[in-house]
Coordinates of C-alpha atoms in Angstrom, one line a residue:
M1353 CA 0.0 0.2 -0.1
P1354 CA 1.1 3.4 -1.1
A1355 CA 2.7 5.6 1.9
S1356 CA 0.3 8.1 0.1
A1357 CA -2.9 6.3 0.8
L1358 CA -6.2 7.2 1.8
G1359 CA -9.8 6.0 2.9
V1360 CA -12.5 7.9 3.4
Y1361 CA -15.4 6.5 5.8
V1362 CA -18.2 7.8 5.9
H1363 CA -21.1 6.7 8.5
F1364 CA -24.7 6.6 7.7
P1365 CA -26.5 6.7 10.9
W1366 CA -29.6 5.5 10.9
C1367 CA -31.3 2.1 11.5
R1368 CA -34.5 0.3 11.8
K1369 CA -34.3 0.1 14.7
R1370 CA -31.2 -0.4 18.3
C1371 CA -29.7 -3.7 18.6
P1372 CA -29.3 -3.6 22.7
Y1373 CA -25.7 -4.9 22.2
C1374 CA -24.3 -1.8 20.0
D1375 CA -22.9 2.2 21.3
F1376 CA -22.4 3.6 17.8
A1377 CA -23.9 6.7 16.5
V1378 CA -26.7 5.5 15.7
E1379 CA -30.8 6.7 15.3
V1380 CA -34.2 4.7 14.5
A1381 CA -36.0 5.7 11.5
L1382 CA -37.4 3.8 9.0
E1383 CA -37.2 6.9 6.3
P1384 CA -33.9 8.3 6.8
P1385 CA -33.9 11.6 5.9
H1386 CA -32.4 10.4 2.6
R1387 CA -31.4 13.4 0.1
A1388 CA -30.3 16.1 3.5
Y1389 CA -28.2 13.8 4.6
L1390 CA -25.8 13.7 1.6
E1391 CA -25.4 17.7 1.1
A1392 CA -24.3 17.7 4.2
V1393 CA -22.0 14.8 3.9
L1394 CA -21.3 16.2 0.6
A1395 CA -20.8 19.6 2.3
E1396 CA -18.2 17.8 4.5
L1397 CA -15.9 16.5 1.8
A1398 CA -16.0 19.5 0.4
E1399 CA -14.6 21.6 3.1
Q1400 CA -12.3 18.8 4.1
A1401 CA -10.6 17.1 1.1
P1402 CA -7.9 20.4 0.2
R1403 CA -6.4 19.0 3.8
F1404 CA -5.7 15.6 2.5
A1405 CA -4.4 17.0 -1.4
G1406 CA -1.3 14.6 -2.7
R1407 CA -3.4 11.1 -1.4
E1408 CA -3.6 8.1 -3.8
L1409 CA -7.3 7.3 -2.4
V1410 CA -7.2 3.6 -2.5
S1411 CA -11.1 2.5 -0.6
V1412 CA -14.1 4.4 0.6
Y1413 CA -16.3 2.9 2.7
L1414 CA -19.9 3.1 3.8
G1415 CA -20.6 2.2 8.1
G1416 CA -23.2 2.2 10.2
G1417 CA -26.1 2.3 11.2
T1418 CA -27.1 0.5 8.0
P1419 CA -26.2 2.5 5.0
S1420 CA -28.1 -0.2 2.8
L1421 CA -30.9 2.0 3.9
W1422 CA -30.0 4.7 1.8
E1423 CA -31.4 5.5 -1.8
P1424 CA -28.9 4.2 -4.2
A1425 CA -28.8 7.1 -6.0
C1426 CA -27.7 9.2 -3.1
V1427 CA -25.1 6.6 -2.5
A1428 CA -23.9 6.9 -6.7
E1429 CA -23.6 10.7 -6.0
L1430 CA -21.3 10.4 -3.1
V1431 CA -19.0 7.9 -4.6
A1432 CA -18.7 9.4 -8.1
A1433 CA -18.0 13.0 -5.4
V1434 CA -15.2 11.6 -4.0
R1435 CA -13.5 9.5 -6.6
A1436 CA -14.2 13.3 -8.2
R1437 CA -12.1 14.4 -5.6
W1438 CA -8.6 12.4 -5.6
P1439 CA -9.2 11.1 -9.7
T1440 CA -7.2 8.2 -10.3
D1441 CA -7.2 5.0 -12.4
A1442 CA -6.7 2.5 -9.6
P1443 CA -9.7 0.1 -9.0
L1444 CA -10.7 0.9 -5.9
E1445 CA -12.0 -1.2 -3.0
I1446 CA -15.9 0.6 -1.9
T1447 CA -17.6 -1.1 0.8
L1448 CA -21.4 -0.9 2.1
E1449 CA -21.9 -2.1 5.1
A1450 CA -25.9 -4.1 5.0
N1451 CA -28.1 -5.3 6.5
P1452 CA -29.6 -9.4 4.9
R1453 CA -32.7 -7.5 4.8
D1454 CA -31.9 -4.9 2.1
C1455 CA -29.7 -7.7 -0.1
A1456 CA -32.5 -8.2 -3.0
P1457 CA -31.4 -8.6 -6.3
A1458 CA -33.1 -5.1 -7.6
R1459 CA -30.9 -3.4 -4.8
L1460 CA -28.0 -5.4 -5.7
A1461 CA -27.3 -3.8 -9.0
A1462 CA -28.9 -1.0 -8.4
W1463 CA -25.2 -0.4 -5.7
R1464 CA -23.7 -1.9 -8.6
A1465 CA -24.3 0.6 -10.8
A1466 CA -23.3 2.9 -8.1
G1467 CA -19.4 1.2 -8.4
V1468 CA -19.2 -0.4 -5.3
S1469 CA -17.4 -3.0 -5.1
R1470 CA -17.5 -4.7 -1.7
V1471 CA -20.7 -5.5 0.3
S1472 CA -20.3 -6.1 4.0
V1473 CA -23.8 -8.1 5.0
G1474 CA -24.4 -8.0 8.2
V1475 CA -24.9 -12.0 9.5
Q1476 CA -24.0 -11.7 13.5
A1477 CA -25.8 -15.1 13.9
T1478 CA -27.4 -18.1 11.8
R1479 CA -29.5 -19.6 14.7
A1480 CA -32.4 -18.5 16.5
T1481 CA -31.3 -18.5 20.0
E1482 CA -28.8 -15.6 19.4
L1483 CA -30.8 -13.6 16.9
A1484 CA -33.2 -13.1 19.4
I1485 CA -30.2 -12.4 22.3
L1486 CA -28.7 -9.8 20.1
G1487 CA -32.7 -7.9 18.9
R1488 CA -31.4 -8.9 15.0
D1489 CA -34.4 -7.5 13.1
H1490 CA -33.5 -10.4 10.0
R1491 CA -34.3 -13.7 11.1
V1492 CA -32.8 -17.6 10.5
G1493 CA -31.7 -17.7 6.7
D1494 CA -32.0 -14.0 5.7
G1495 CA -28.2 -14.4 6.1
R1496 CA -28.0 -17.1 3.8
E1497 CA -30.1 -15.5 1.4
A1498 CA -28.1 -12.2 0.8
L1499 CA -25.0 -14.4 0.7
A1500 CA -26.8 -16.5 -2.8
H1501 CA -27.9 -13.2 -3.8
L1502 CA -24.6 -11.6 -4.2
V1503 CA -23.3 -14.5 -5.8
R1504 CA -25.6 -14.7 -7.8
A1505 CA -25.6 -11.1 -8.7
G1506 CA -21.6 -10.9 -9.5
G1507 CA -19.4 -8.2 -9.1
F1508 CA -19.2 -8.2 -5.6
S1509 CA -16.3 -9.0 -3.2
I1510 CA -18.2 -10.3 -0.1
S1511 CA -17.6 -10.2 3.0
A1512 CA -19.9 -11.2 6.6
D1513 CA -20.0 -10.0 9.7
L1514 CA -20.3 -12.5 12.9
I1515 CA -20.3 -12.2 16.7
V1516 CA -19.5 -15.1 18.4
G1517 CA -19.8 -15.3 22.7
V1518 CA -23.4 -14.3 22.8
P1519 CA -24.0 -14.2 26.9
S1520 CA -26.7 -16.2 27.8
S1521 CA -30.6 -15.2 28.6
A1522 CA -32.5 -15.9 31.5
R1523 CA -36.4 -15.5 29.3
L1524 CA -33.9 -17.2 26.0
G1525 CA -31.9 -19.3 27.5
A1526 CA -28.3 -20.0 26.7
P1527 CA -26.5 -20.8 22.8
D1528 CA -25.3 -24.7 22.7
P1529 CA -21.8 -24.2 22.8
R1530 CA -20.9 -27.8 21.3
D1531 CA -23.5 -26.0 18.3
E1532 CA -21.2 -23.2 18.6
L1533 CA -19.5 -22.6 15.3
S1534 CA -22.0 -25.2 13.7
W1535 CA -21.8 -21.8 10.8
I1536 CA -18.6 -22.5 9.5
P1537 CA -19.1 -25.2 7.1
E1538 CA -22.1 -23.2 5.6
L1539 CA -20.2 -19.9 5.8
A1540 CA -16.7 -21.4 3.7
A1541 CA -18.7 -22.5 1.0
S1542 CA -21.5 -19.8 0.9
G1543 CA -18.7 -17.6 -1.7
A1544 CA -17.7 -15.5 1.6
E1545 CA -14.3 -14.2 0.7
H1546 CA -13.8 -12.6 3.8
L1547 CA -15.1 -12.6 7.6
S1548 CA -15.1 -10.4 10.7
V1549 CA -15.8 -12.5 13.5
Y1550 CA -15.9 -9.8 16.3
E1551 CA -16.2 -11.2 20.6
L1552 CA -19.7 -9.9 22.0
T1553 CA -18.6 -7.1 24.0
I1554 CA -20.8 -4.8 26.2
E1555 CA -20.1 -1.5 26.1
D1556 CA -21.6 0.7 29.0
G1557 CA -24.0 3.4 26.7
A1558 CA -25.5 0.0 25.0
A1559 CA -28.9 -1.3 26.2
F1560 CA -27.0 -5.2 27.1
A1561 CA -25.2 -3.1 29.6
K1562 CA -28.4 -2.7 32.6
R1563 CA -29.4 -6.1 31.0
V1564 CA -26.2 -7.3 32.4
R1565 CA -26.3 -5.5 36.0
D1566 CA -30.0 -6.5 36.8
G1567 CA -29.2 -10.5 35.9
R1568 CA -31.3 -10.7 32.5
L1569 CA -28.3 -11.5 30.5
A1570 CA -25.1 -13.5 31.7
P1571 CA -22.0 -12.7 29.7
R1572 CA -19.3 -15.8 28.9
A1573 CA -16.3 -16.4 31.5
A1574 CA -13.2 -14.8 29.8
D1575 CA -11.4 -18.2 29.8
A1576 CA -14.5 -19.9 27.8
Q1577 CA -14.3 -16.9 25.4
A1578 CA -10.1 -17.6 25.2
A1579 CA -11.5 -20.9 24.2
L1580 CA -13.9 -20.5 21.7
Y1581 CA -11.4 -17.3 20.7
E1582 CA -8.9 -20.2 19.9
R1583 CA -11.2 -23.4 17.7
L1584 CA -12.8 -20.2 15.4
H1585 CA -8.7 -20.1 15.1
D1586 CA -8.4 -23.6 14.4
A1587 CA -11.5 -24.3 12.0
L1588 CA -11.6 -21.6 9.4
G1589 CA -7.4 -22.1 9.1
A1590 CA -9.1 -25.2 8.5
H1591 CA -11.4 -24.2 5.5
G1592 CA -8.4 -22.3 3.8
Y1593 CA -9.1 -18.7 5.4
E1594 CA -6.4 -16.2 6.7
H1595 CA -6.4 -15.3 10.4
Y1596 CA -4.7 -11.9 9.5
E1597 CA -5.9 -9.3 12.7
I1598 CA -7.8 -10.1 15.2
S1599 CA -10.8 -10.4 14.4
S1600 CA -10.6 -10.4 10.8
Y1601 CA -10.3 -13.7 8.6
A1602 CA -9.7 -13.6 4.7
R1603 CA -9.3 -15.8 1.7
P1604 CA -5.9 -15.2 0.0
G1605 CA -5.0 -12.2 -1.7
R1606 CA -8.7 -11.0 0.2
R1607 CA -7.6 -9.0 3.5
A1608 CA -9.5 -5.6 3.6
V1609 CA -7.4 -2.8 2.3
H1610 CA -9.9 -0.2 3.6
N1611 CA -9.9 -1.5 7.6
S1612 CA -6.0 -2.7 6.3
L1613 CA -5.5 1.1 6.9
Y1614 CA -6.3 1.3 10.1
W1615 CA -3.7 -1.5 11.5
T1616 CA -1.3 0.0 9.5
G1617 CA -1.3 3.6 10.7
G1618 CA -2.3 5.2 7.0
E1619 CA -5.2 8.2 6.7
Y1620 CA -8.1 8.5 6.5
L1621 CA -11.3 11.2 6.0
G1622 CA -14.9 10.3 8.1
L1623 CA -16.8 12.1 6.6
G1624 CA -21.1 12.0 8.5
V1625 CA -22.4 11.6 11.7
G1626 CA -19.8 10.9 14.4
A1627 CA -17.3 9.2 11.9
A1628 CA -13.6 10.3 13.0
S1629 CA -10.8 11.5 10.3
Y1630 CA -6.8 11.3 11.0
L1631 CA -4.4 13.2 9.4
R1632 CA -0.2 13.1 9.6
D1633 CA 1.9 16.3 10.0
G1634 CA 5.4 17.4 10.6
A1635 CA 4.5 17.4 14.5
G1636 CA 2.8 13.9 14.5
A1637 CA -0.9 13.9 13.8
I1638 CA -4.4 15.3 14.1
R1639 CA -7.3 12.9 14.8
W1640 CA -10.6 14.9 15.2
T1641 CA -14.5 13.0 15.2
N1642 CA -17.5 14.8 14.1
R1643 CA -21.0 15.1 16.6
R1644 CA -23.0 12.2 17.0
R1645 CA -26.3 13.0 16.5
F1646 CA -28.2 14.9 13.0
A1647 CA -29.4 17.2 15.0
A1648 CA -25.9 18.5 15.4
Y1649 CA -24.6 18.4 12.4
G1650 CA -23.9 21.4 11.2
A1651 CA -21.3 24.2 10.3
D1652 CA -19.8 23.3 13.7
R1653 CA -19.9 19.9 13.2
V1654 CA -16.3 18.4 14.7
A1655 CA -16.9 17.4 18.6
E1656 CA -13.4 17.0 19.1
T1657 CA -10.1 18.2 17.7
R1658 CA -6.9 16.1 19.3
R1659 CA -3.3 17.0 18.3
I1660 CA -1.1 13.7 18.5
P1661 CA 2.5 14.0 19.6
A1662 CA 5.1 12.3 17.4
E1663 CA 6.0 9.9 19.9
E1664 CA 2.2 9.0 20.8
D1665 CA 1.9 9.0 17.2
R1666 CA 5.1 5.9 16.8
A1667 CA 3.4 4.6 19.7
D1668 CA -0.5 4.0 18.1
R1669 CA 2.1 2.7 15.2
L1670 CA 3.0 0.2 16.4
W1671 CA 0.5 -1.7 18.6
L1672 CA -2.0 -1.5 16.1
G1673 CA 0.5 -3.6 13.2
L1674 CA 0.8 -5.7 16.5
R1675 CA -3.0 -6.3 16.3
T1676 CA -2.2 -7.6 12.6
R1677 CA -0.3 -11.3 11.9
D1678 CA 2.6 -8.9 9.7
G1679 CA 3.8 -7.1 13.0
V1680 CA 6.3 -4.6 12.6
A1681 CA 9.6 -4.1 11.9
E1682 CA 12.0 -5.1 14.4
D1683 CA 14.1 -2.2 14.4
E1684 CA 11.1 0.2 14.7
L1685 CA 9.9 -2.0 17.6
A1686 CA 13.3 -1.9 19.0
R1687 CA 13.4 1.8 19.9
R1688 CA 10.2 0.8 22.4
R1689 CA 13.0 0.0 26.0
G1690 CA 12.0 -4.6 26.3
V1691 CA 9.1 -4.1 25.0
T1692 CA 10.3 -6.7 21.6
E1693 CA 12.3 -9.0 24.7
W1694 CA 8.7 -9.3 26.6
L1695 CA 6.9 -9.7 23.8
L1696 CA 8.8 -12.6 22.9
G1697 CA 9.7 -14.2 26.6
E1698 CA 6.1 -14.0 26.9
G1699 CA 5.0 -16.1 23.5
L1700 CA 3.4 -13.0 22.6
A1701 CA 4.9 -12.9 19.4
E1702 CA 7.7 -14.4 16.9
R1703 CA 10.1 -12.9 14.9
R1704 CA 10.0 -13.5 11.4
Q1705 CA 11.7 -12.2 8.6
G1706 CA 13.3 -9.2 10.4
R1707 CA 9.8 -8.6 12.1
I1708 CA 8.7 -9.0 15.6
C1709 CA 4.8 -10.4 14.7
P1710 CA 2.3 -11.5 16.6
T1711 CA 1.2 -15.3 18.0
L1712 CA -2.2 -16.2 18.6
R1713 CA -1.7 -15.8 22.3
G1714 CA -0.5 -12.3 21.0
F1715 CA -4.3 -11.6 20.0
L1716 CA -5.4 -12.6 22.9
F1717 CA -3.9 -10.7 24.8
A1718 CA -3.7 -7.7 22.2
D1719 CA -5.0 -5.3 25.1
A1720 CA -1.9 -5.8 27.4
V1721 CA 0.5 -5.8 24.3
A1722 CA -0.7 -2.1 23.8
E1723 CA -0.3 -0.8 26.9
R1724 CA 3.2 -2.2 27.2
V1725 CA 4.1 -0.7 23.7
A1726 CA 2.6 3.0 24.5
S1727 CA 4.2 2.8 27.9
A1728 CA 7.8 1.9 27.2
A1729 CA 10.2 4.4 26.7
E1730 CA 11.4 5.4 23.4
T1731 CA 14.9 5.6 22.9
T1732 CA 17.1 7.5 20.0
A1733 CA 18.8 5.0 18.9
V1734 CA 18.1 0.7 18.2
T1735 CA 20.1 -1.2 21.4

């Protein structure tokens, strides 16, 4: 990926309903303000694009929320406007996140005409109990049908999102752990070239947090969650998926371009409600985040701006790199006093072709790795 690579993220904040585990910038509406939101996002694009002049656009990502609710004509206009700001003849990864219910053939054709090249389907779970606990608005079989529609449509790279470690519910019971990964053979045969598989976390601002406090939900014990993660790693590997980032698996050559920008310290422009941007400069970097409600997303749309000192920015890029199978260059990590020795000694990483690369254990303890990298003193010379 070129050093000047740029990704553009566009957040579409509306959903038909709010999932109880979600703490994203989301608003509920059956009929979002399609055109008004497009005009607001295009105004932000015109304002912020000059700050990223000279970059090479490699990806556009429409996330949410539920961007598959957005009128395809608005998606087409947005994609065309972004491409016009950074013209390129190189192929672009243009991703749209989709609810399985929205992946009907006519809508897929409209997305393809709009320039979308990759669809990430929010399957989340394949069993009725898990879907009910997660509060999803689609039924068992909708995810499978959406993936089949995408394969038949052709012309798309296909990704699927899933959640593992679903808590047990006082009302609905607990998912059967013996059947917890039964979806893998079917997903492996479905045409999904990329999988994002997330362990469910209980966010303080989500409805699940109150249910845990009330005793209506019981989260998975940490050791059981770790065992599930290891089983997942082995099973997906056996089906030909490379575990290339903590929560990401891909067929050879099908890694996500846009998400890889985040993990390798690439720059990105975030447009829309709640979106974040990252821009490097000679003194480090700048990160800014937009307000989380459409009503506040106007001329004064930025909620927070933070300058990141150069040393902190270097540390961030190291611990983010250690979230990926490729790791980081050994000589760069050696500038953080004692970190390489600790990683190797604890079995959290291994040396591979001049790089320090995380082991599966390193993935499991990624938070501890990030804390150690961030807190280690930076030396001026490799020791």
